[in-house]
CSV table of C-alpha atoms in Angstrom, one decimal:
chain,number,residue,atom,x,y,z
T,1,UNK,CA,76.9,75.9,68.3
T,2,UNK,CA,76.8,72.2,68.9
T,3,UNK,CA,80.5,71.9,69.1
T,4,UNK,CA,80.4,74.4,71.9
T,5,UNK,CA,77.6,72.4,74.2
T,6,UNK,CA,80.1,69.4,73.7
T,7,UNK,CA,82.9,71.0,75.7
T,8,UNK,CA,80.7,72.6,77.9
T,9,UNK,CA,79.1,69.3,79.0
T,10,UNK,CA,82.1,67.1,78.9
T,11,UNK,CA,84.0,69.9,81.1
T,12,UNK,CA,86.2,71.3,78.4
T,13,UNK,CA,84.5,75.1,78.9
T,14,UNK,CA,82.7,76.4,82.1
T,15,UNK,CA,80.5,78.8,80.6
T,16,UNK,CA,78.7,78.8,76.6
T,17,UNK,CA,79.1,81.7,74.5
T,18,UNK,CA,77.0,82.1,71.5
T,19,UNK,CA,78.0,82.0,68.0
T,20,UNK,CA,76.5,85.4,67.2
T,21,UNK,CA,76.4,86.6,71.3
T,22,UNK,CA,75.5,89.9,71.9
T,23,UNK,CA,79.2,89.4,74.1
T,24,UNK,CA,81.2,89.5,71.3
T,25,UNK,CA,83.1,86.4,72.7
T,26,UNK,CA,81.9,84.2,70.0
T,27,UNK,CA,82.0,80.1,69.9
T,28,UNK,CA,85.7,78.6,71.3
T,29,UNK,CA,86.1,76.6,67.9
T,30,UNK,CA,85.3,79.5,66.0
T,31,UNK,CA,89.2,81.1,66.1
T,32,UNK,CA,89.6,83.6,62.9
T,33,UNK,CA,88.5,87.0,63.7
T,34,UNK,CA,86.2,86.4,60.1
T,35,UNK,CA,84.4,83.7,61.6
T,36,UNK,CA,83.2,85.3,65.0
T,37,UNK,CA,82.4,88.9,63.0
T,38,UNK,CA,80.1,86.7,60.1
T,39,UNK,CA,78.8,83.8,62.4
T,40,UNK,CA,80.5,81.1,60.5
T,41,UNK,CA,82.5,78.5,60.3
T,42,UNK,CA,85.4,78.8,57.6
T,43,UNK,CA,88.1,77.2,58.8
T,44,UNK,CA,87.7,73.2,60.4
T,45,UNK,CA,89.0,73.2,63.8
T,46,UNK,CA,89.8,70.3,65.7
T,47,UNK,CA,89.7,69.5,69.5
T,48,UNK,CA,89.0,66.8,71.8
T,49,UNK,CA,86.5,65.9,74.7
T,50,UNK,CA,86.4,63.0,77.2
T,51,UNK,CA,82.7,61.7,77.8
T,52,UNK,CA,82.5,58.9,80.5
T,53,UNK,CA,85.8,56.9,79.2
T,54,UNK,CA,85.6,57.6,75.5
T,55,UNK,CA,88.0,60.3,74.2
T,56,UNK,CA,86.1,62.2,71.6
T,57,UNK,CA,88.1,63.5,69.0
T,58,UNK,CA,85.9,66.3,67.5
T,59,UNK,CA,86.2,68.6,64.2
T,60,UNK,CA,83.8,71.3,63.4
T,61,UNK,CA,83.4,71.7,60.0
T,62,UNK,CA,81.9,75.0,58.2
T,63,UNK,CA,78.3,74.6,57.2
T,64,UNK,CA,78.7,77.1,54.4
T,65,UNK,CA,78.6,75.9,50.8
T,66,UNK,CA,81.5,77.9,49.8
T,67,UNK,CA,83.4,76.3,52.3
T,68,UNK,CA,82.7,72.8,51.7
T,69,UNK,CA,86.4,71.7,50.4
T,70,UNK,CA,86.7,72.4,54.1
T,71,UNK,CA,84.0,69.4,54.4
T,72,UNK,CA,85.7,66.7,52.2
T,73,UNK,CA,89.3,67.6,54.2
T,74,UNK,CA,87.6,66.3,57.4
T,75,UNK,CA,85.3,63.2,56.0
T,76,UNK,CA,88.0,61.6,54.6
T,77,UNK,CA,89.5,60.8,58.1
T,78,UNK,CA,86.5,60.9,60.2
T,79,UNK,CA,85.3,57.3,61.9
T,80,UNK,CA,81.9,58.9,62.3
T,81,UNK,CA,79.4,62.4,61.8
T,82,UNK,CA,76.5,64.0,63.3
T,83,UNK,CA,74.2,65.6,61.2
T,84,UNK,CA,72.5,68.4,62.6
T,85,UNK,CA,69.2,69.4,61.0
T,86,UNK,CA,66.9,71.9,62.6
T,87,UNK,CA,63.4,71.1,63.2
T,88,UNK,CA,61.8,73.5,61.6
T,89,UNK,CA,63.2,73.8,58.5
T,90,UNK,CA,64.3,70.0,58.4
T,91,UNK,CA,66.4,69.1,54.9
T,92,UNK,CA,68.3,71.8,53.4
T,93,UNK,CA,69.8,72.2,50.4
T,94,UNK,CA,73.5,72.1,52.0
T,95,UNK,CA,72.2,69.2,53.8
T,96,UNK,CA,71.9,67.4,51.0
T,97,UNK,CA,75.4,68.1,49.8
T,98,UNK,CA,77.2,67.0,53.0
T,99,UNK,CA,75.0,64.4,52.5
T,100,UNK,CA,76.7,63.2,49.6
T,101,UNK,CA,80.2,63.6,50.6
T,102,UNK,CA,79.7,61.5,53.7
T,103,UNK,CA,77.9,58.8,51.0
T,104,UNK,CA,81.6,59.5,48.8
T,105,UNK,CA,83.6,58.6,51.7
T,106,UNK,CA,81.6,56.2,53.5
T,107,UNK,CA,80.8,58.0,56.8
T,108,UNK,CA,78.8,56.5,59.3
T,109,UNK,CA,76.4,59.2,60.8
T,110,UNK,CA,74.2,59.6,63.5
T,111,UNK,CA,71.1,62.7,62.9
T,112,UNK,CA,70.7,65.1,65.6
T,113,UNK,CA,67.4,67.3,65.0
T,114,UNK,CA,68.4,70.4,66.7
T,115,UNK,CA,65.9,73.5,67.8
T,116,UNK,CA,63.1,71.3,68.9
T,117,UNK,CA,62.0,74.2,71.4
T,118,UNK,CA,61.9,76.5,68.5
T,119,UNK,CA,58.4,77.8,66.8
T,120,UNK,CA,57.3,75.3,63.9
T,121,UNK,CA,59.5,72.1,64.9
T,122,UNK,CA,58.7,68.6,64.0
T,123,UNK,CA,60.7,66.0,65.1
T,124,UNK,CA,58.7,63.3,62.6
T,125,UNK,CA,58.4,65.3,59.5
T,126,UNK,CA,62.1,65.9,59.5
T,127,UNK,CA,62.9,62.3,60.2
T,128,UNK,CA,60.7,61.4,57.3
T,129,UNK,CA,62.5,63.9,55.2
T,130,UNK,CA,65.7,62.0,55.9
T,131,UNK,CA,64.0,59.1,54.4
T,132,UNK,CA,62.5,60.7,51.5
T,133,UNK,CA,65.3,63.5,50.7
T,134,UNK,CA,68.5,61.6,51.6
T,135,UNK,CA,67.3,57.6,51.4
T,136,UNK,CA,68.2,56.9,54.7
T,137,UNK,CA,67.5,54.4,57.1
T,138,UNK,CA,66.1,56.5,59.6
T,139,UNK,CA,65.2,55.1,62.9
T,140,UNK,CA,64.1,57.4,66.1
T,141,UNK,CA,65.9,56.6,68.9
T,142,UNK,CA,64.2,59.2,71.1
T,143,UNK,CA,61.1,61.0,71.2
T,144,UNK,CA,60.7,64.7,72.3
T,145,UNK,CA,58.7,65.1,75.1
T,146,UNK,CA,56.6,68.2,73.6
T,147,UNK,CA,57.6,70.5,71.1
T,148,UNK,CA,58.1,74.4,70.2
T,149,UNK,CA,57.8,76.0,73.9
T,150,UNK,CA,56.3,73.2,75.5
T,151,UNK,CA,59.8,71.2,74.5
T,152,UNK,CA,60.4,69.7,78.0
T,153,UNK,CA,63.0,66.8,78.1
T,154,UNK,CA,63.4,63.7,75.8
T,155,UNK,CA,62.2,60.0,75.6
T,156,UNK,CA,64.9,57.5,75.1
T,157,UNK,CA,63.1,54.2,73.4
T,158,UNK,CA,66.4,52.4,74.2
T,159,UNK,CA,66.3,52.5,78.4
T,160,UNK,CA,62.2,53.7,78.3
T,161,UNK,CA,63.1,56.4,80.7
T,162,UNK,CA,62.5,60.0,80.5
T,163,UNK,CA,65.3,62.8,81.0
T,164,UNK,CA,65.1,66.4,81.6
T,165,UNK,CA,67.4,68.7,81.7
T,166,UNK,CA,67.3,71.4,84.5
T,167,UNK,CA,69.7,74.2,85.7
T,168,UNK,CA,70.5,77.8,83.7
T,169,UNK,CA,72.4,75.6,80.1
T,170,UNK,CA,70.5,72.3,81.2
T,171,UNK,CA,73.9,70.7,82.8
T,172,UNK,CA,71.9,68.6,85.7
T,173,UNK,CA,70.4,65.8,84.3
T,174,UNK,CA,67.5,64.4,85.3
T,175,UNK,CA,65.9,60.9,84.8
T,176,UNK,CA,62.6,59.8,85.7
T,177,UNK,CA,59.6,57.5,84.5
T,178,UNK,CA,58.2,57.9,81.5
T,179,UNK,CA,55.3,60.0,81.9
T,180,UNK,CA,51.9,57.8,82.2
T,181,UNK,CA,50.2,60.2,79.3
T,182,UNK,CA,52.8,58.8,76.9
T,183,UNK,CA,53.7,55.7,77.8
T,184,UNK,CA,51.4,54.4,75.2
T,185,UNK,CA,53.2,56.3,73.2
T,186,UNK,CA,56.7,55.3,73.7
T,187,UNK,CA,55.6,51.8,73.7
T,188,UNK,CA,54.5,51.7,70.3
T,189,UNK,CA,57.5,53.9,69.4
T,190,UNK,CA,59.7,51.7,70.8
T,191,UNK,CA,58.3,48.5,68.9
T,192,UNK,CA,58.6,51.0,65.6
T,193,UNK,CA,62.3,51.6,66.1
T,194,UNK,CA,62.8,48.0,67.3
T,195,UNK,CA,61.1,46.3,63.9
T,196,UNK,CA,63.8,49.3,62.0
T,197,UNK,CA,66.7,47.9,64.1
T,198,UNK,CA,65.7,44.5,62.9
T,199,UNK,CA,65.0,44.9,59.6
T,200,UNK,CA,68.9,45.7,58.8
T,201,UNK,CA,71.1,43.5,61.2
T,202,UNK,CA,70.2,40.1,61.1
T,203,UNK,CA,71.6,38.9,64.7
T,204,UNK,CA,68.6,41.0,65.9
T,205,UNK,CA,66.2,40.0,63.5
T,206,UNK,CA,66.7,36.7,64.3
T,207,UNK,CA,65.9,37.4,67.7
T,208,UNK,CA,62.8,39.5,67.1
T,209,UNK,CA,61.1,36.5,64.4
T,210,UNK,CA,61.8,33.9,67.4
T,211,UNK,CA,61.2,35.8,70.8
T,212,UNK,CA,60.7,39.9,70.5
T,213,UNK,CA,59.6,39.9,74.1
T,214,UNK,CA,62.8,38.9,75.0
T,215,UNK,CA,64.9,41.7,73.3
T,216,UNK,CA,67.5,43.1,75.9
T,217,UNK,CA,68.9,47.4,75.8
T,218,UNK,CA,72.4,45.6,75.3
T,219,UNK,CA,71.5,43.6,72.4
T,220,UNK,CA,69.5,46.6,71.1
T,221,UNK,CA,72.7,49.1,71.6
T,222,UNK,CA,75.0,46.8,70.0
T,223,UNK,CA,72.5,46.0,66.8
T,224,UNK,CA,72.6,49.9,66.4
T,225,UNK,CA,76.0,50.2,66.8
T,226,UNK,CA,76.4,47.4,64.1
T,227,UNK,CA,73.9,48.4,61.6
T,228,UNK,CA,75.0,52.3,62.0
T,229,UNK,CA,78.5,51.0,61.5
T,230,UNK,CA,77.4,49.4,58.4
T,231,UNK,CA,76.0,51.9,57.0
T,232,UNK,CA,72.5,50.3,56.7
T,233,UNK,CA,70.5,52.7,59.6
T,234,UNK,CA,70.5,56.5,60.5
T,235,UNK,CA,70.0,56.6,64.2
T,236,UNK,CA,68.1,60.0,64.8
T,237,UNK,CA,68.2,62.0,68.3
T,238,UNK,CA,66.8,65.2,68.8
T,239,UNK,CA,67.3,68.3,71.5
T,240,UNK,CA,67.6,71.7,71.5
């Protein structure tokens, strides 16, 4: 499902079919016959997308325990993973053994909370689960702007601006102000993810003992990209 909103948003596919669609079309990386009839992934696919000027080499592993030699086959030449957990029922069990692989063979990940408009979600519970289930380094990068079918748009604590994301799939971004009712909020989020950014890269911290006024998005983008890199942090995102 995720795999297919990347090519739809990069321009790879114009229209999104669902993995279980009442079309019958199923999901583009989804190719066996198998797959589209149970819903699945079985088989890794690989593809690529360009975002901006970054080529995106993307594979879409199965999710399925059975499967997971499947799982080891791609982490062993990936630079990087998302981790998708839904919001309501946060840390699963398979979760955990992905998990483990991408500990095996040193993966660098980035945690995408998934279903936020869903019935039940909470974005901070299942962050904390990363913490307590997986021992990660989780730090919240963004903060939902309502949950369950309020979900509206997100927060990113790295610009402070808010985006929504209008139009039939959400393909016409919009960014505006925070609003004013959670600009409180954000602010105290913001200090929250920037004392987690600091507490594992030390060109930050440095920065954040001496002057944390003066803390600039570009030196907070690249301590994330360092400290992710490094494997000390778990940057965590969340849509729907």
């Amino acid at each position: 499902t995720l795999s297919e909103r990347i090519l739809f948003y990069t321009g790879k596919i114009h229209e999104i079919h669902e993995v279980r669609g009442k079309d019958g079309v199923g999901a583009i990386m989804d190719s066996m016959d198998l797959e589209r009839e149970k819903g699945i992934t079985i088989q890794s696919a690989a593809t690529y997308a360009m975002w901006g000027d970054y080529n995106i080499n993307l594979i879409d592993t199965p999710g399925h325990v059975d499967f997971t030699i499947e799982v080891e086959r791609a982490l062993r030449v990936l630079d990087g993973a998302i981790l998708v957990l839904c919001s309501v029922s946060g840390v699963q069990s398979q979760s955990i053994t992905v998990d483990r692989q991408m500990k095996r063979y040193k993966v660098p990940r980035i945690a995408f909370i998934n279903k936020m408009d869903r019935a039940g979600a909470n974005y901070d519970r299942v962050a904390q689960q990363l913490k307590e289930k997986l021992g990660h380094h989780a730090v919240k990068l963004q903060y939902p702007i309502g949950a369950e079918d309020k979900f509206g748009g997100l927060i990113d604590l790295l610009s402070m601006k808010a985006y929504y994301f209008d139009g039939e799939n959400g393909e016409n971004i919009r960014e505006e102000a925070i609003p004013a009712d959670m600009k409180d909020e954000a602010e105290l989020r913001r200090s929250e993810m920037i004392d987690g950014i600091a507490n594992v890269d030390d060109t930050l911290g440095e920065i954040y003992l001496t002057d944390p006024d003066s803390i600039t998005e570009k030196q907070l983008r690249e301590a994330v990209r360092r400290a992710t890199i490094a494997l000390k942090m778990t940057p965590v995102m969340c849509g729907s």
